[in-house]
Amino acid sequence: VTDQAFVTLATSDVYGLGALVLGHSLRHHRTSRQLVILITPQVSSSIRTVLDNVFDEVIEVNGLDSGDTAHLALMKRPDLGITFTKLQCWTLIQYSKCVFLDADTLVLCNVDELFDREEFSAAPDPGWPDCFNTGVFVFRPSLQTYGRLLQFAGVHGSFDGGDQGLLNSFFHNWAVKDIDKHLPFLYNLNTSSTYTYLPAFRQFGHEAKIVHFLGAVKPWSYKYNPQSRNAYQELDSPTGHHDPQFVNLWWKVYSSCVVQNHICSDSLNLVNSVSQLSIEIKTELSDPEDRKRWEEGRMDYMGRDSFENIKKKLDRFLEQ
Ligand code: UDP
Ligand code: GLC
Ligand code: MN
Protein backbone atom coordinates (compact mmCIF):
# COMPACT_ATOMS: atom_id res chain seq x y z
CA VAL A 1 0.00 0.00 0.00
CA THR A 2 1.78 3.14 -1.15
CA ASP A 3 -0.74 5.83 -0.28
CA GLN A 4 -0.82 5.15 3.45
CA ALA A 5 2.00 5.70 5.90
CA PHE A 6 3.14 5.54 9.49
CA VAL A 7 4.60 8.93 10.38
CA THR A 8 6.88 9.98 13.21
CA LEU A 9 8.87 13.07 14.16
CA ALA A 10 12.37 13.85 15.44
CA THR A 11 13.73 17.34 16.05
CA SER A 12 16.98 16.10 17.60
CA ASP A 13 19.38 13.18 17.41
CA VAL A 14 18.14 11.42 20.52
CA TYR A 15 14.55 11.47 19.33
CA GLY A 16 16.00 10.26 16.02
CA LEU A 17 17.33 7.18 17.80
CA GLY A 18 13.92 6.65 19.34
CA ALA A 19 12.42 6.86 15.85
CA LEU A 20 14.92 4.27 14.57
CA VAL A 21 13.82 1.78 17.19
CA LEU A 22 10.19 2.51 16.34
CA GLY A 23 10.90 2.11 12.60
CA HIS A 24 12.63 -1.20 13.21
CA SER A 25 9.73 -2.44 15.30
CA LEU A 26 7.29 -1.59 12.48
CA ARG A 27 9.46 -3.38 9.89
CA HIS A 28 10.02 -6.33 12.19
CA HIS A 29 6.25 -6.81 12.40
CA ARG A 30 6.03 -6.55 8.62
CA THR A 31 3.91 -3.51 8.08
CA SER A 32 2.66 -3.16 4.52
CA ARG A 33 2.53 0.64 4.83
CA GLN A 34 5.17 3.29 4.08
CA LEU A 35 7.38 4.66 6.87
CA VAL A 36 7.87 8.42 6.98
CA ILE A 37 9.79 10.61 9.37
CA LEU A 38 9.68 14.39 9.67
CA ILE A 39 12.98 15.81 10.86
CA THR A 40 14.18 19.35 11.53
CA PRO A 41 17.57 20.80 10.50
CA GLN A 42 18.96 20.04 14.00
CA VAL A 43 19.16 16.33 13.21
CA SER A 44 22.76 15.48 12.32
CA SER A 45 23.75 14.03 8.96
CA SER A 46 24.94 10.75 10.47
CA ILE A 47 21.58 10.11 12.09
CA ARG A 48 19.86 11.07 8.81
CA THR A 49 21.91 8.48 6.97
CA VAL A 50 20.78 5.82 9.39
CA LEU A 51 17.17 7.01 9.20
CA ASP A 52 17.35 6.75 5.41
CA ASN A 53 17.98 3.02 5.74
CA VAL A 54 14.87 2.41 7.78
CA PHE A 55 12.30 4.95 6.56
CA ASP A 56 10.91 5.20 3.03
CA GLU A 57 10.85 8.98 3.28
CA VAL A 58 12.93 11.28 5.49
CA ILE A 59 11.41 14.73 5.11
CA GLU A 60 13.00 17.87 6.45
CA VAL A 61 10.63 20.49 7.83
CA ASN A 62 11.19 23.63 9.83
CA GLY A 63 10.58 23.41 13.55
CA LEU A 64 7.35 24.94 14.82
CA ASP A 65 7.44 25.96 18.46
CA SER A 66 4.44 27.12 20.46
CA GLY A 67 6.80 29.27 22.56
CA ASP A 68 4.18 28.92 25.29
CA THR A 69 6.44 28.64 28.34
CA ALA A 70 3.62 29.29 30.82
CA HIS A 71 1.51 26.31 29.79
CA LEU A 72 4.54 24.09 29.27
CA ALA A 73 5.66 24.85 32.83
CA LEU A 74 2.39 23.32 34.09
CA MET A 75 3.50 20.03 32.51
CA LYS A 76 7.08 20.49 33.74
CA ARG A 77 8.15 19.85 30.13
CA PRO A 78 9.60 23.12 28.79
CA ASP A 79 10.98 21.10 25.87
CA LEU A 80 7.58 20.25 24.39
CA GLY A 81 6.75 23.56 22.62
CA ILE A 82 8.55 22.07 19.63
CA THR A 83 5.87 19.36 19.35
CA PHE A 84 3.86 21.90 17.31
CA THR A 85 6.13 20.63 14.51
CA LYS A 86 3.98 17.49 14.60
CA LEU A 87 1.12 19.44 13.01
CA GLN A 88 3.06 19.42 9.76
CA CYS A 89 2.13 15.77 9.33
CA TRP A 90 -1.10 17.13 7.79
CA THR A 91 0.98 18.46 4.90
CA LEU A 92 1.89 14.92 3.74
CA ILE A 93 -0.78 15.01 1.03
CA GLN A 94 1.01 12.38 -1.07
CA TYR A 95 -0.74 9.97 1.37
CA SER A 96 -4.48 9.58 1.75
CA LYS A 97 -4.38 8.31 5.32
CA CYS A 98 -1.68 8.11 7.98
CA VAL A 99 -1.02 6.93 11.50
CA PHE A 100 1.17 9.21 13.57
CA LEU A 101 3.38 7.59 16.22
CA ASP A 102 5.54 9.46 18.73
CA ALA A 103 9.26 8.66 18.53
CA ASP A 104 9.02 7.27 22.07
CA THR A 105 6.60 4.51 21.10
CA LEU A 106 7.39 0.88 20.31
CA VAL A 107 5.25 -1.44 18.23
CA LEU A 108 4.82 -4.97 19.62
CA CYS A 109 2.89 -6.59 16.76
CA ASN A 110 1.49 -5.73 13.34
CA VAL A 111 -0.91 -2.82 13.80
CA ASP A 112 -1.86 -2.16 10.14
CA GLU A 113 -5.52 -2.52 11.08
CA LEU A 114 -5.25 1.03 12.45
CA PHE A 115 -5.71 2.20 8.87
CA ASP A 116 -9.29 0.93 9.00
CA ARG A 117 -10.03 3.85 11.36
CA GLU A 118 -10.98 7.36 10.34
CA GLU A 119 -9.64 10.79 11.23
CA PHE A 120 -9.47 11.62 14.06
CA SER A 121 -8.90 8.44 16.02
CA ALA A 122 -6.77 8.22 19.14
CA ALA A 123 -6.61 6.49 22.52
CA PRO A 124 -7.57 8.12 25.82
CA ASP A 125 -4.86 9.96 27.70
CA PRO A 126 -4.00 8.07 30.89
CA GLY A 127 -4.01 11.27 32.94
CA TRP A 128 -7.30 12.74 31.66
CA PRO A 129 -9.24 10.09 29.75
CA ASP A 130 -11.76 12.55 28.22
CA CYS A 131 -8.76 13.86 26.29
CA PHE A 132 -6.95 11.75 23.76
CA ASN A 133 -3.21 11.22 23.87
CA THR A 134 -1.39 12.41 20.75
CA GLY A 135 1.36 9.77 20.86
CA VAL A 136 -0.73 7.59 18.48
CA PHE A 137 -3.43 8.90 16.13
CA VAL A 138 -5.05 8.30 12.76
CA PHE A 139 -5.41 11.29 10.44
CA ARG A 140 -5.94 12.34 6.83
CA PRO A 141 -3.33 14.71 5.42
CA SER A 142 -4.98 17.84 4.06
CA LEU A 143 -3.60 21.31 3.47
CA GLN A 144 -6.98 22.69 4.37
CA THR A 145 -6.97 21.01 7.78
CA TYR A 146 -3.36 22.08 8.27
CA GLY A 147 -4.31 25.71 7.57
CA ARG A 148 -7.24 25.50 9.96
CA LEU A 149 -5.01 24.02 12.67
CA LEU A 150 -2.49 26.84 12.35
CA GLN A 151 -5.22 29.42 12.40
CA PHE A 152 -6.80 27.77 15.44
CA ALA A 153 -3.43 27.76 17.19
CA GLY A 154 -3.02 31.47 16.46
CA VAL A 155 -6.38 32.29 17.99
CA HIS A 156 -6.71 29.81 20.87
CA GLY A 157 -3.20 28.56 21.55
CA SER A 158 -2.81 25.22 23.30
CA PHE A 159 -3.79 24.46 26.88
CA ASP A 160 -0.67 22.34 27.46
CA GLY A 161 1.64 24.35 25.23
CA GLY A 162 2.11 21.31 22.96
CA ASP A 163 0.25 19.61 20.14
CA GLN A 164 -1.93 17.54 22.47
CA GLY A 165 -3.68 20.54 24.02
CA LEU A 166 -4.25 22.09 20.62
CA LEU A 167 -5.52 18.93 18.92
CA ASN A 168 -7.89 18.16 21.81
CA SER A 169 -9.45 21.61 21.51
CA PHE A 170 -9.60 21.34 17.72
CA PHE A 171 -11.19 17.85 17.65
CA HIS A 172 -13.21 18.82 20.71
CA ASN A 173 -16.09 16.35 20.41
CA TRP A 174 -13.84 13.28 20.35
CA ALA A 175 -14.83 12.22 23.88
CA VAL A 176 -18.53 11.86 23.13
CA LYS A 177 -19.20 11.82 19.39
CA ASP A 178 -18.10 8.51 17.88
CA ILE A 179 -16.82 5.52 19.81
CA ASP A 180 -15.14 4.14 16.65
CA LYS A 181 -12.67 6.99 16.97
CA HIS A 182 -11.61 5.80 20.42
CA LEU A 183 -8.66 3.52 19.91
CA PRO A 184 -8.33 0.84 22.55
CA PHE A 185 -5.79 1.79 25.20
CA LEU A 186 -3.72 -1.22 24.05
CA TYR A 187 -2.68 0.87 21.00
CA ASN A 188 -1.10 3.49 23.25
CA LEU A 189 -0.27 1.75 26.48
CA ASN A 190 1.52 4.08 28.80
CA THR A 191 4.45 2.08 30.15
CA SER A 192 3.83 3.57 33.61
CA SER A 193 0.32 2.15 33.73
CA THR A 194 1.58 -0.87 35.56
CA TYR A 195 2.08 1.39 38.54
CA THR A 196 -1.11 3.39 38.20
CA TYR A 197 -3.39 0.39 37.77
CA LEU A 198 -1.51 -2.82 38.34
CA PRO A 199 -4.54 -5.17 38.44
CA ALA A 200 -5.59 -4.07 34.94
CA PHE A 201 -2.04 -4.36 33.72
CA ARG A 202 -1.85 -7.91 35.08
CA GLN A 203 -5.11 -8.77 33.36
CA PHE A 204 -4.62 -7.05 29.98
CA GLY A 205 -0.98 -5.95 29.70
CA HIS A 206 0.05 -8.98 27.64
CA GLU A 207 -2.35 -7.85 24.90
CA ALA A 208 -0.50 -4.53 24.41
CA LYS A 209 0.09 -3.60 20.77
CA ILE A 210 1.93 -0.29 21.06
CA VAL A 211 3.69 0.96 24.18
CA HIS A 212 4.41 4.62 24.83
CA PHE A 213 7.25 5.76 27.09
CA LEU A 214 5.44 8.92 28.06
CA GLY A 215 7.09 11.44 30.37
CA ALA A 216 10.43 13.14 30.85
CA VAL A 217 12.35 9.88 31.36
CA LYS A 218 12.80 7.91 28.13
CA PRO A 219 14.34 4.51 27.43
CA TRP A 220 17.43 6.30 26.15
CA SER A 221 17.84 7.97 29.56
CA TYR A 222 18.74 4.57 30.97
CA LYS A 223 22.02 2.73 30.87
CA TYR A 224 22.15 -0.77 29.49
CA ASN A 225 24.13 -3.81 30.38
CA PRO A 226 24.25 -5.97 27.24
CA GLN A 227 25.49 -9.03 29.12
CA SER A 228 22.57 -9.20 31.52
CA ARG A 229 20.24 -7.49 28.98
CA ASN A 230 19.06 -5.12 31.65
CA ALA A 231 18.44 -1.40 31.46
CA TYR A 232 19.00 0.48 34.67
CA GLN A 233 18.94 4.02 35.96
CA GLU A 234 21.62 6.03 37.65
CA LEU A 235 20.81 6.65 41.28
CA ASP A 236 20.78 10.41 40.94
CA SER A 237 18.64 10.54 37.80
CA PRO A 238 14.98 11.51 37.93
CA THR A 239 12.83 8.48 38.56
CA GLY A 240 10.73 7.19 35.74
CA HIS A 241 8.17 4.51 36.34
CA HIS A 242 8.35 2.66 33.08
CA ASP A 243 7.77 -1.03 33.31
CA PRO A 244 11.24 -2.63 33.13
CA GLN A 245 10.16 -5.34 30.67
CA PHE A 246 9.31 -2.68 28.08
CA VAL A 247 12.46 -0.65 28.67
CA ASN A 248 14.50 -3.83 28.28
CA LEU A 249 12.63 -4.65 25.10
CA TRP A 250 13.37 -1.17 23.69
CA TRP A 251 17.04 -1.75 24.43
CA LYS A 252 16.96 -5.18 22.91
CA VAL A 253 15.67 -3.75 19.63
CA TYR A 254 18.11 -0.87 19.89
CA SER A 255 21.17 -3.00 20.50
CA SER A 256 20.31 -5.84 18.16
CA CYS A 257 18.96 -3.90 15.18
CA VAL A 258 20.02 -0.31 15.30
CA VAL A 259 23.57 -0.72 16.56
CA GLN A 260 24.41 -3.86 14.63
CA ASN A 261 22.88 -3.03 11.27
CA HIS A 262 23.56 0.64 11.01
CA ILE A 263 26.62 1.16 13.04
CA CYS A 264 28.48 4.34 12.29
CA SER A 265 31.00 5.96 14.51
CA ASP A 266 29.30 9.33 14.80
CA SER A 267 25.98 7.98 15.88
CA LEU A 268 27.68 5.61 18.24
CA ASN A 269 29.61 8.43 19.84
CA LEU A 270 26.41 10.34 20.07
CA VAL A 271 24.64 7.50 21.77
CA ASN A 272 27.51 6.99 24.12
CA SER A 273 27.55 10.61 25.09
CA VAL A 274 23.80 10.94 25.39
CA SER A 275 23.05 7.93 27.48
CA GLN A 276 26.55 6.75 28.40
CA LEU A 277 25.70 3.33 27.13
CA SER A 278 27.88 0.37 27.64
CA ILE A 279 26.89 -1.30 24.41
CA GLU A 280 29.35 -3.67 22.82
CA ILE A 281 30.26 -3.05 19.24
CA LYS A 282 30.31 -6.36 17.49
CA THR A 283 32.72 -6.77 14.65
CA GLU A 284 31.98 -9.11 11.79
CA LEU A 285 32.58 -12.57 13.13
CA SER A 286 33.17 -15.30 10.65
CA ASP A 287 34.55 -17.83 13.07
CA PRO A 288 31.79 -19.30 15.28
CA GLU A 289 34.33 -19.59 18.10
CA ASP A 290 34.98 -15.84 17.93
CA ARG A 291 31.29 -15.18 17.97
CA LYS A 292 30.83 -17.41 20.99
CA ARG A 293 33.58 -15.55 22.82
CA TRP A 294 31.87 -12.24 22.09
CA GLU A 295 28.53 -13.50 23.21
CA GLU A 296 30.04 -14.75 26.43
CA GLY A 297 31.61 -11.35 27.00
CA ARG A 298 35.19 -12.60 26.49
CA MET A 299 36.55 -10.07 24.02
CA ASP A 300 40.10 -9.99 22.82
CA TYR A 301 40.57 -6.39 23.87
CA MET A 302 44.24 -6.24 22.95
CA GLY A 303 43.99 -8.24 19.73
CA ARG A 304 41.39 -8.53 16.99
CA ASP A 305 38.63 -6.94 19.06
CA SER A 306 40.80 -3.97 19.95
CA PHE A 307 39.41 -0.48 19.65
CA GLU A 308 41.70 0.23 16.69
CA ASN A 309 40.26 -2.69 14.71
CA ILE A 310 36.70 -1.75 15.51
CA LYS A 311 37.38 1.80 14.44
CA LYS A 312 38.82 0.59 11.13
CA LYS A 313 35.70 -1.43 10.52
CA LEU A 314 33.52 1.60 11.23
CA ASP A 315 35.58 3.72 8.86
CA ARG A 316 35.20 1.11 6.12
CA PHE A 317 31.45 1.12 6.69
CA LEU A 318 31.29 4.89 6.46
CA GLU A 319 33.25 4.93 3.21
CA GLN A 320 30.84 2.46 1.55
N1 UDP B 1 9.75 15.50 19.92
C1 UDP B 1 10.93 15.81 19.26
N2 UDP B 1 11.87 16.58 19.89
C2 UDP B 1 11.69 17.05 21.15
C3 UDP B 1 10.51 16.73 21.83
C4 UDP B 1 9.55 15.94 21.19
O1 UDP B 1 11.13 15.39 18.12
O2 UDP B 1 12.58 17.75 21.66
C5 UDP B 1 8.73 14.71 19.20
C6 UDP B 1 8.98 13.19 19.30
O3 UDP B 1 8.40 12.54 18.20
C7 UDP B 1 8.24 12.88 20.57
C8 UDP B 1 6.99 13.75 20.42
O4 UDP B 1 7.46 14.95 19.80
O5 UDP B 1 7.95 11.51 20.73
C9 UDP B 1 6.29 14.12 21.72
O6 UDP B 1 7.22 14.38 22.74
P1 UDP B 1 7.42 13.35 23.95
O7 UDP B 1 7.22 11.98 23.43
O8 UDP B 1 8.70 13.65 24.63
O9 UDP B 1 6.18 13.77 24.88
P2 UDP B 1 5.44 12.82 25.95
O10 UDP B 1 4.84 11.70 25.18
O11 UDP B 1 6.48 12.38 26.93
O12 UDP B 1 4.43 13.72 26.57
C1 GLC C 1 1.61 14.51 25.50
C2 GLC C 1 1.79 13.48 24.41
C3 GLC C 1 2.74 13.91 23.36
C4 GLC C 1 2.54 15.36 23.05
C5 GLC C 1 2.80 16.21 24.26
C6 GLC C 1 2.64 17.71 24.02
O1 GLC C 1 1.65 14.05 26.78
O2 GLC C 1 2.16 12.20 24.88
O3 GLC C 1 2.54 13.09 22.25
O4 GLC C 1 3.44 15.73 22.02
O5 GLC C 1 1.97 15.82 25.32
O6 GLC C 1 1.33 18.10 23.82
MN1 MN D 1 5.60 10.54 23.61
XYZ file of C-alpha atoms and ligand atoms in Angstrom:
358
model
C 0.000 0.000 0.000
C 1.777 3.137 -1.148
C -0.744 5.832 -0.282
C -0.817 5.145 3.453
C 1.997 5.705 5.904
C 3.141 5.539 9.486
C 4.596 8.926 10.375
C 6.879 9.976 13.205
C 8.872 13.068 14.156
C 12.372 13.852 15.441
C 13.734 17.339 16.051
C 16.976 16.099 17.600
C 19.381 13.182 17.414
C 18.137 11.423 20.523
C 14.550 11.465 19.333
C 15.997 10.259 16.019
C 17.332 7.184 17.796
C 13.919 6.648 19.338
C 12.423 6.860 15.847
C 14.916 4.273 14.575
C 13.822 1.783 17.190
C 10.189 2.507 16.342
C 10.902 2.107 12.604
C 12.628 -1.204 13.209
C 9.731 -2.441 15.297
C 7.286 -1.593 12.483
C 9.463 -3.375 9.894
C 10.016 -6.327 12.188
C 6.252 -6.813 12.400
C 6.030 -6.545 8.618
C 3.910 -3.511 8.077
C 2.655 -3.158 4.522
C 2.531 0.643 4.834
C 5.167 3.288 4.077
C 7.385 4.657 6.872
C 7.873 8.418 6.976
C 9.791 10.611 9.374
C 9.681 14.389 9.668
C 12.983 15.814 10.863
C 14.181 19.348 11.527
C 17.574 20.803 10.498
C 18.962 20.037 14.003
C 19.159 16.326 13.213
C 22.763 15.481 12.323
C 23.748 14.033 8.959
C 24.943 10.752 10.470
C 21.579 10.114 12.086
C 19.858 11.073 8.814
C 21.906 8.476 6.967
C 20.783 5.822 9.391
C 17.166 7.010 9.204
C 17.352 6.752 5.410
C 17.977 3.019 5.740
C 14.867 2.408 7.780
C 12.303 4.951 6.559
C 10.907 5.203 3.035
C 10.845 8.981 3.284
C 12.927 11.278 5.493
C 11.413 14.733 5.112
C 13.004 17.870 6.451
C 10.633 20.486 7.830
C 11.191 23.633 9.831
C 10.583 23.406 13.555
C 7.350 24.939 14.819
C 7.440 25.957 18.465
C 4.441 27.122 20.458
C 6.804 29.268 22.560
C 4.176 28.921 25.286
C 6.440 28.639 28.339
C 3.624 29.294 30.820
C 1.514 26.306 29.790
C 4.542 24.088 29.266
C 5.657 24.847 32.833
C 2.389 23.324 34.091
C 3.497 20.034 32.509
C 7.082 20.486 33.745
C 8.146 19.850 30.128
C 9.603 23.123 28.792
C 10.978 21.105 25.870
C 7.577 20.254 24.393
C 6.753 23.555 22.623
C 8.550 22.068 19.632
C 5.871 19.362 19.354
C 3.863 21.895 17.307
C 6.125 20.630 14.512
C 3.981 17.487 14.604
C 1.120 19.442 13.014
C 3.062 19.416 9.757
C 2.128 15.773 9.334
C -1.104 17.127 7.792
C 0.980 18.463 4.897
C 1.886 14.923 3.735
C -0.781 15.006 1.034
C 1.010 12.378 -1.069
C -0.737 9.973 1.374
C -4.482 9.583 1.752
C -4.383 8.310 5.318
C -1.678 8.112 7.977
C -1.019 6.932 11.498
C 1.173 9.211 13.570
C 3.383 7.586 16.220
C 5.542 9.462 18.728
C 9.257 8.655 18.527
C 9.017 7.273 22.069
C 6.604 4.507 21.095
C 7.394 0.878 20.312
C 5.247 -1.439 18.232
C 4.816 -4.966 19.621
C 2.893 -6.593 16.759
C 1.491 -5.732 13.335
C -0.912 -2.820 13.802
C -1.855 -2.158 10.144
C -5.524 -2.515 11.075
C -5.254 1.029 12.453
C -5.706 2.199 8.872
C -9.292 0.927 8.999
C -10.030 3.845 11.358
C -10.977 7.358 10.338
C -9.642 10.793 11.230
C -9.474 11.624 14.065
C -8.905 8.436 16.023
C -6.767 8.218 19.140
C -6.615 6.493 22.519
C -7.565 8.118 25.824
C -4.859 9.963 27.696
C -3.998 8.070 30.887
C -4.009 11.274 32.938
C -7.297 12.735 31.661
C -9.240 10.094 29.745
C -11.756 12.550 28.219
C -8.762 13.865 26.287
C -6.948 11.748 23.756
C -3.215 11.222 23.865
C -1.386 12.407 20.747
C 1.357 9.775 20.856
C -0.725 7.594 18.476
C -3.428 8.899 16.133
C -5.046 8.296 12.761
C -5.413 11.293 10.438
C -5.940 12.344 6.834
C -3.334 14.711 5.422
C -4.976 17.842 4.060
C -3.604 21.313 3.474
C -6.981 22.695 4.369
C -6.971 21.007 7.776
C -3.358 22.085 8.266
C -4.306 25.706 7.566
C -7.242 25.504 9.958
C -5.008 24.024 12.665
C -2.488 26.841 12.353
C -5.218 29.417 12.395
C -6.803 27.766 15.441
C -3.426 27.759 17.188
C -3.018 31.467 16.460
C -6.382 32.294 17.991
C -6.713 29.807 20.870
C -3.197 28.564 21.551
C -2.815 25.220 23.296
C -3.788 24.460 26.882
C -0.674 22.341 27.457
C 1.637 24.345 25.233
C 2.111 21.314 22.964
C 0.247 19.605 20.138
C -1.926 17.543 22.468
C -3.680 20.539 24.024
C -4.245 22.085 20.625
C -5.523 18.931 18.924
C -7.890 18.163 21.807
C -9.452 21.611 21.510
C -9.601 21.336 17.719
C -11.187 17.849 17.655
C -13.210 18.820 20.706
C -16.090 16.346 20.411
C -13.842 13.276 20.347
C -14.828 12.222 23.884
C -18.534 11.862 23.128
C -19.198 11.823 19.385
C -18.100 8.507 17.878
C -16.824 5.517 19.812
C -15.138 4.140 16.653
C -12.670 6.988 16.966
C -11.612 5.797 20.417
C -8.656 3.522 19.915
C -8.327 0.840 22.549
C -5.790 1.793 25.201
C -3.723 -1.215 24.045
C -2.679 0.866 21.000
C -1.104 3.490 23.245
C -0.275 1.752 26.479
C 1.515 4.082 28.804
C 4.455 2.080 30.150
C 3.832 3.574 33.614
C 0.318 2.154 33.728
C 1.578 -0.869 35.563
C 2.082 1.394 38.537
C -1.113 3.394 38.197
C -3.387 0.393 37.773
C -1.508 -2.825 38.344
C -4.536 -5.165 38.438
C -5.594 -4.071 34.940
C -2.042 -4.357 33.723
C -1.847 -7.913 35.078
C -5.109 -8.766 33.359
C -4.623 -7.052 29.981
C -0.983 -5.954 29.702
C 0.053 -8.983 27.637
C -2.351 -7.846 24.899
C -0.498 -4.532 24.415
C 0.086 -3.605 20.767
C 1.935 -0.295 21.061
C 3.692 0.959 24.180
C 4.405 4.620 24.827
C 7.254 5.761 27.090
C 5.437 8.915 28.055
C 7.088 11.437 30.367
C 10.427 13.137 30.845
C 12.349 9.878 31.357
C 12.799 7.914 28.125
C 14.342 4.508 27.431
C 17.431 6.299 26.149
C 17.841 7.971 29.556
C 18.739 4.572 30.970
C 22.021 2.727 30.871
C 22.146 -0.767 29.490
C 24.126 -3.811 30.383
C 24.247 -5.971 27.243
C 25.488 -9.026 29.124
C 22.572 -9.195 31.520
C 20.241 -7.494 28.982
C 19.060 -5.122 31.650
C 18.443 -1.400 31.462
C 19.001 0.478 34.675
C 18.944 4.024 35.956
C 21.623 6.027 37.655
C 20.812 6.645 41.282
C 20.781 10.413 40.937
C 18.645 10.543 37.802
C 14.977 11.511 37.935
C 12.833 8.477 38.565
C 10.732 7.186 35.740
C 8.168 4.506 36.340
C 8.347 2.658 33.078
C 7.772 -1.027 33.308
C 11.239 -2.632 33.135
C 10.163 -5.343 30.668
C 9.308 -2.680 28.079
C 12.460 -0.649 28.669
C 14.502 -3.832 28.282
C 12.633 -4.651 25.095
C 13.368 -1.174 23.690
C 17.037 -1.754 24.426
C 16.957 -5.180 22.906
C 15.671 -3.746 19.628
C 18.110 -0.875 19.888
C 21.173 -3.003 20.499
C 20.311 -5.838 18.161
C 18.957 -3.901 15.177
C 20.025 -0.313 15.301
C 23.571 -0.717 16.558
C 24.412 -3.861 14.633
C 22.879 -3.028 11.275
C 23.564 0.645 11.010
C 26.618 1.161 13.043
C 28.475 4.339 12.286
C 31.003 5.958 14.512
C 29.297 9.330 14.801
C 25.981 7.976 15.876
C 27.678 5.609 18.236
C 29.611 8.428 19.838
C 26.414 10.339 20.070
C 24.644 7.498 21.769
C 27.510 6.992 24.116
C 27.550 10.614 25.093
C 23.804 10.940 25.386
C 23.053 7.933 27.478
C 26.549 6.746 28.398
C 25.699 3.326 27.129
C 27.885 0.366 27.638
C 26.889 -1.298 24.408
C 29.346 -3.670 22.819
C 30.256 -3.048 19.239
C 30.313 -6.361 17.490
C 32.717 -6.768 14.654
C 31.984 -9.114 11.791
C 32.579 -12.574 13.126
C 33.170 -15.301 10.652
C 34.552 -17.829 13.070
C 31.789 -19.301 15.281
C 34.326 -19.593 18.103
C 34.975 -15.843 17.934
C 31.294 -15.182 17.971
C 30.833 -17.410 20.987
C 33.582 -15.551 22.822
C 31.868 -12.238 22.088
C 28.533 -13.502 23.214
C 30.042 -14.746 26.434
C 31.609 -11.352 26.995
C 35.190 -12.603 26.487
C 36.545 -10.065 24.024
C 40.095 -9.990 22.819
C 40.565 -6.386 23.873
C 44.243 -6.237 22.954
C 43.991 -8.240 19.725
C 41.394 -8.526 16.987
C 38.631 -6.939 19.057
C 40.797 -3.965 19.951
C 39.406 -0.481 19.649
C 41.695 0.227 16.688
C 40.262 -2.686 14.708
C 36.701 -1.753 15.508
C 37.383 1.797 14.436
C 38.816 0.589 11.133
C 35.700 -1.435 10.518
C 33.525 1.602 11.235
C 35.575 3.722 8.862
C 35.198 1.114 6.116
C 31.450 1.123 6.691
C 31.288 4.892 6.455
C 33.254 4.927 3.214
C 30.841 2.464 1.552
N 9.751 15.505 19.917
C 10.934 15.805 19.256
N 11.866 16.580 19.893
C 11.689 17.051 21.152
C 10.511 16.728 21.826
C 9.551 15.942 21.186
O 11.128 15.386 18.122
O 12.583 17.746 21.655
C 8.726 14.714 19.200
C 8.978 13.195 19.296
O 8.397 12.545 18.195
C 8.239 12.885 20.571
C 6.992 13.748 20.421
O 7.464 14.951 19.803
O 7.947 11.510 20.727
C 6.285 14.116 21.717
O 7.220 14.379 22.745
P 7.418 13.350 23.950
O 7.216 11.980 23.435
O 8.699 13.653 24.629
O 6.184 13.767 24.882
P 5.445 12.822 25.950
O 4.841 11.704 25.176
O 6.484 12.376 26.931
O 4.431 13.724 26.567
C 1.610 14.512 25.496
C 1.787 13.477 24.414
C 2.739 13.908 23.356
C 2.540 15.363 23.054
C 2.799 16.214 24.263
C 2.641 17.705 24.015
O 1.648 14.047 26.781
O 2.159 12.197 24.882
O 2.541 13.089 22.248
O 3.438 15.725 22.025
O 1.965 15.816 25.324
O 1.325 18.103 23.824
Mn 5.600 10.536 23.610
